[in-house]
Coordinates of C-alpha atoms in Angstrom, one line a residue:
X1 CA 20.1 72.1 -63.0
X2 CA 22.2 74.1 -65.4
X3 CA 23.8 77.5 -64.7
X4 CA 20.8 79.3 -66.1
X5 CA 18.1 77.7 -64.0
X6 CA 20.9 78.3 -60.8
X7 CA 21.1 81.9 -61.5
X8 CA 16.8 82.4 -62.2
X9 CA 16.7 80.7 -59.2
X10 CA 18.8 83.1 -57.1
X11 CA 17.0 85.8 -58.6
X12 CA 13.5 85.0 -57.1
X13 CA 12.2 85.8 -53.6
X14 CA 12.8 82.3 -52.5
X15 CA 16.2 82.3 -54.0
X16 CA 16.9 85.4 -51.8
X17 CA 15.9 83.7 -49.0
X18 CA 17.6 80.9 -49.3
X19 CA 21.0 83.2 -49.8
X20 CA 20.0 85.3 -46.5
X21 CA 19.7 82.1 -44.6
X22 CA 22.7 80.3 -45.7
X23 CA 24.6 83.4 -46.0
X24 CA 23.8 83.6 -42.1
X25 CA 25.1 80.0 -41.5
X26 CA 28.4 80.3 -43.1
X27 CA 29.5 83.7 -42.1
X28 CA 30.3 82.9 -38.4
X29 CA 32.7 79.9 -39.9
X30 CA 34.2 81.7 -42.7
X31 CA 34.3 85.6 -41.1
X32 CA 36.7 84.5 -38.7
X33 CA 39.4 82.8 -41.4
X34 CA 42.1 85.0 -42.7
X35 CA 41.4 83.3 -46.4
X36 CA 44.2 84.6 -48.6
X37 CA 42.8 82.0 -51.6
X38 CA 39.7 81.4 -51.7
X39 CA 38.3 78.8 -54.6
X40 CA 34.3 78.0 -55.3
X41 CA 33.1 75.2 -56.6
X42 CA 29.8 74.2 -58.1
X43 CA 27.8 77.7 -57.6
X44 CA 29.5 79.3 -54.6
X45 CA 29.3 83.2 -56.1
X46 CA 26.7 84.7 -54.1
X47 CA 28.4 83.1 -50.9
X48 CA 31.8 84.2 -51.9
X49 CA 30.8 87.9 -52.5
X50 CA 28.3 87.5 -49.1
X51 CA 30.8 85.6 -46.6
X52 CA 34.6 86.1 -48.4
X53 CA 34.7 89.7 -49.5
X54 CA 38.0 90.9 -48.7
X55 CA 39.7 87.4 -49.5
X56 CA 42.8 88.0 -51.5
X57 CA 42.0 86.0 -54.3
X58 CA 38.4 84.7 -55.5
X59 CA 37.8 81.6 -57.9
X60 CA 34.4 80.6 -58.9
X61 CA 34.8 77.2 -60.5
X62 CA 31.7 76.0 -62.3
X63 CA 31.0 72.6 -63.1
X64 CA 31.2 71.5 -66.4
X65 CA 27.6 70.1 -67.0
X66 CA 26.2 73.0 -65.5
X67 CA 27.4 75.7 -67.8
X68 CA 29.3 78.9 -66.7
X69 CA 28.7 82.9 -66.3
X70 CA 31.3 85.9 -66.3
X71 CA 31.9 86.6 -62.7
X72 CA 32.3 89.0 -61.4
X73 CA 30.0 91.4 -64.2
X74 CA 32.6 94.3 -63.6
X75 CA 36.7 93.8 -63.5
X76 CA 38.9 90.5 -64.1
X77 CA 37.0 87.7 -64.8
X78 CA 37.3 85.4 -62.3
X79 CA 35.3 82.2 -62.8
X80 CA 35.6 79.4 -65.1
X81 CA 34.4 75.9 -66.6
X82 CA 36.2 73.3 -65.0
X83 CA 35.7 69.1 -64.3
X84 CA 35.3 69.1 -60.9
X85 CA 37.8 65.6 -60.9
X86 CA 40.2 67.4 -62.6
X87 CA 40.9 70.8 -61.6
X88 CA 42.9 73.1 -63.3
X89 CA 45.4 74.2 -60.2
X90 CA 48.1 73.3 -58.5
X91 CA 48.6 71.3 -55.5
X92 CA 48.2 73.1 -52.2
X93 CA 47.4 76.6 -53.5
X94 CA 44.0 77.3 -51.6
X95 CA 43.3 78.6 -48.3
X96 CA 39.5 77.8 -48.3
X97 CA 37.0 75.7 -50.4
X98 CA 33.5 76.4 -51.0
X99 CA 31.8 73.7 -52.4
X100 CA 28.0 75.2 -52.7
X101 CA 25.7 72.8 -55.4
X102 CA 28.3 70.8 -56.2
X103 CA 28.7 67.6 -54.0
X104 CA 25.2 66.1 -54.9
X105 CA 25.5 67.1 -58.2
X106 CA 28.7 65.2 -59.3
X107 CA 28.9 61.7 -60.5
X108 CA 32.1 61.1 -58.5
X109 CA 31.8 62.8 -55.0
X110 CA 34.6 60.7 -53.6
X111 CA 36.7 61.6 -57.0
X112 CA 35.6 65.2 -56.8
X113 CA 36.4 65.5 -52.5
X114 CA 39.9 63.8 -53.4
X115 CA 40.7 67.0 -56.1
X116 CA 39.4 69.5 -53.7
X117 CA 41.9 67.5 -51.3
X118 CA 44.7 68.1 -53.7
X119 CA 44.7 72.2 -54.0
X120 CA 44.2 72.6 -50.9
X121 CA 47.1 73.8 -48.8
X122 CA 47.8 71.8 -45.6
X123 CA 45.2 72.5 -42.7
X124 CA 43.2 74.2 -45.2
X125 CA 39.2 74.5 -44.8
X126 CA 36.6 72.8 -46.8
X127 CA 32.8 74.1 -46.4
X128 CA 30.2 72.2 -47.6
X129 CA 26.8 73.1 -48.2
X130 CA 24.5 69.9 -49.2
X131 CA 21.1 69.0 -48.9
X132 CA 20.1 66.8 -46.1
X133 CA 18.8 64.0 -46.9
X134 CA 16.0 64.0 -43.6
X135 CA 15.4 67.5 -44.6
X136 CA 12.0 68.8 -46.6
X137 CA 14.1 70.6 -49.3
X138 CA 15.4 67.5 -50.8
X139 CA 11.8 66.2 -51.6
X140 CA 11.2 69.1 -53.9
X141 CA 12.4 70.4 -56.8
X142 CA 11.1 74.2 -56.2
X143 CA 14.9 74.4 -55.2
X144 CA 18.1 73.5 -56.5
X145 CA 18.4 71.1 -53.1
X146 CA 15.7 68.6 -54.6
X147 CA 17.9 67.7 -57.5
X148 CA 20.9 65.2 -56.9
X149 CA 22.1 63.0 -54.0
X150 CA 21.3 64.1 -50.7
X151 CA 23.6 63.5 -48.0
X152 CA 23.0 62.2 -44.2
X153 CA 25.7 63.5 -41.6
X154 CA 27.0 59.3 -41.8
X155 CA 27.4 59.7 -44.8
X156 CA 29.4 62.8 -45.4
X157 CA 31.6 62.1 -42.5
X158 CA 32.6 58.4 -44.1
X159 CA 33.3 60.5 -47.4
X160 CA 35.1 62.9 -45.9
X161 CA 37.9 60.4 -44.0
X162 CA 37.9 58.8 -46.7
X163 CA 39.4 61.8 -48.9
X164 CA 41.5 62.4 -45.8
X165 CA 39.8 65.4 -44.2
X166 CA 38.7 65.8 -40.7
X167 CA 35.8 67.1 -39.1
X168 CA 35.9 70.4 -37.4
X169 CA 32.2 71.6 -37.1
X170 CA 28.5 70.7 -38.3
X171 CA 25.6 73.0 -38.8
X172 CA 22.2 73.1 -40.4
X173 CA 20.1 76.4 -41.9
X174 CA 17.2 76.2 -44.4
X175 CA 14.0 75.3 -41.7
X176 CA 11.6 77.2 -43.6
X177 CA 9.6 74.9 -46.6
X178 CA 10.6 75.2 -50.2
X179 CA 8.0 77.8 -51.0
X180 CA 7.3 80.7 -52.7
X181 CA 4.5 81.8 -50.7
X182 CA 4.6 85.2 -49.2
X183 CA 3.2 84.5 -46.1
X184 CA 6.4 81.9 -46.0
X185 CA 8.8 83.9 -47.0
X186 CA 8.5 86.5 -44.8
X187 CA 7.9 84.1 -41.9
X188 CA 11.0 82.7 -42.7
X189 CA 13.9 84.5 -40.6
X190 CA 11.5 83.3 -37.4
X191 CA 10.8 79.8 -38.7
X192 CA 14.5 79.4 -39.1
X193 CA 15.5 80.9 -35.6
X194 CA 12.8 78.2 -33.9
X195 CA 13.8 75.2 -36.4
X196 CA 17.8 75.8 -34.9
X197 CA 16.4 75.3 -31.5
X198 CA 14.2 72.6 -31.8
X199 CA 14.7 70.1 -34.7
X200 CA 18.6 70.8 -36.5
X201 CA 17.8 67.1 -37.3
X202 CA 15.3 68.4 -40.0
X203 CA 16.8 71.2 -41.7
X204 CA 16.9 71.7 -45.3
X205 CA 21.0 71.6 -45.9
X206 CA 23.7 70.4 -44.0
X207 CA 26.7 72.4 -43.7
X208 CA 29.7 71.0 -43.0
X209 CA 33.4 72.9 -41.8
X210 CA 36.4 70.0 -42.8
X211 CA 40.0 70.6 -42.3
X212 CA 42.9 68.8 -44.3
X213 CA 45.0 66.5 -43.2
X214 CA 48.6 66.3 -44.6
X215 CA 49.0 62.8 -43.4
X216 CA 46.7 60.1 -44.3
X217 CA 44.9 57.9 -41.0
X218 CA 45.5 53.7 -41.5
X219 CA 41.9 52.7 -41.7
X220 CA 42.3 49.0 -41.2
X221 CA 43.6 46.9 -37.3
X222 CA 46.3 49.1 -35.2
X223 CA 49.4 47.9 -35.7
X224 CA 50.2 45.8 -31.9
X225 CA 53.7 46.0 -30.4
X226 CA 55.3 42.3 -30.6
X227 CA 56.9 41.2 -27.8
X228 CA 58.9 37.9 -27.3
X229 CA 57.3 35.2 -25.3
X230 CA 60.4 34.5 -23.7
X231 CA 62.5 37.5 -22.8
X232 CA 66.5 37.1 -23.5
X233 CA 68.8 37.0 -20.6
X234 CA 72.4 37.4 -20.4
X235 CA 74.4 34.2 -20.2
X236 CA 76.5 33.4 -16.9
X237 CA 79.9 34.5 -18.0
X238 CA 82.3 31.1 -17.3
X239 CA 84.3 30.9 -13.9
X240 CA 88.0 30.1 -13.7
X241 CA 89.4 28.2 -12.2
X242 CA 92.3 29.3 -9.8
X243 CA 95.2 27.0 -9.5
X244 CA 96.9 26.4 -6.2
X245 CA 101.3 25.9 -6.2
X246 CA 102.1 22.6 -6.8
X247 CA 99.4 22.1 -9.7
X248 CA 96.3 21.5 -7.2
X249 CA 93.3 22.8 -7.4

């Protein structure tokens, strides 16, 4: 999907719901976080003006086969095209990442997790919002989730060790199907608070909370302790011998 068919998308009642539901799954994780820099990545804007308001400083990075879009429509213009392997920052200048439509989207997730890696400061937070790949969502293309690579939880934790972030939180939103049905959308705030409770194995995205890790983990056999299979021991120093008068012993 390009930037047009993103933003028509979040324009139409199913596009607001989808932005009140994950809106509601990311602000307990990202309200709490004194983000001084915050960076989006992939199409992250309504999140970042819904979750991030009063961050110090707001980046909405857009990817560069998708297109890009002033943003914000009034002041400094603060999003850009960028190649999400290849980012046009720093290293370690960002508080928080919000990668939103981004992940399955790329070519190069491993490439892309490893630059996100990069500008991020150390113990910074990584958010993720992908579609899940047990979910209904990714099976239609009514939504932006049924296009690209959906993820399993497996999968996205193997990704992320491998681009040297760690794990701090899981959870799902997006219970509701993909449709543009009144009678569904305005079931959907209940369908979504029953779906939590009894199947977060089904929901429609997977969002995930990562932390980074300054210090790379050795993935391969723990290194052992070698220990000699015969210990050392001091030698006996040598006695004298104490000669008696006369030259005898």
């Amino acid at each position: 999907m390009d930037i047009v068919d993103l933003r028509e998308f979040y324009g139409s009642r199913l596009g607001l719901a989808t932005r009140r539901s994950l809106a509601g799954g990311l602000r307990p994780r990202l309200g709490g976080l004194a983000a001084g820099r915050v960076m989006g990545l992939g199409y992250a804007m309504p999140y970042l003006a819904d979750c991030l308001p009063n961050a110090e400083t707001q980046l909405a990075f857009m990817m560069a086969r998708q297109g890009v879009f002033r943003w914000p429509d009034e002041g400094a213009v603060q999003s850009a095209l960028v190649d999400e392997c290849d980012l046009p920052l720093l290293e370690s200048v960002v508080d928080v990442a919000l990668v939103v439509h981004g992940l399955e989207l790329t070519d190069a997730p491993q490439e892309m997790l490893r630059e996100v890696w990069r500008v991020l400061a150390p113990q910074g937070r990584l958010f993720l919002v992908v579609p899940n790949r047990r979910g209904v969502w990714a099976r239609f293309d009514t939504s932006p989730f049924g296009y690209g690579q959906p993820f399993s939880r497996p999968q996205l934790s193997g990704l992320l060790r491998e681009a040297r972030f760690s794990v701090v939180s899981w959870s799902h939103a997006l219970y509701f199907p993909p449709s543009t049905r009144s009678t569904v959308l305005s079931a959907a705030p209940a369908i979504e608070g029953l779906g939590s409770r009894l199947m977060p194995a089904l929901s429609g995205v997977i969002i995930v909370e990562a932390v980074k890790q300054l210090y790379a983990i050795a993935s391969g056999k723990r290194a052992r302790r070698i220990s000699p299979r015969v210990r050392p021991a001091l030698a006996p120093l040598p006695t004298t011998r104490r000669l008696e008068p006369g030259g005898g012993p």
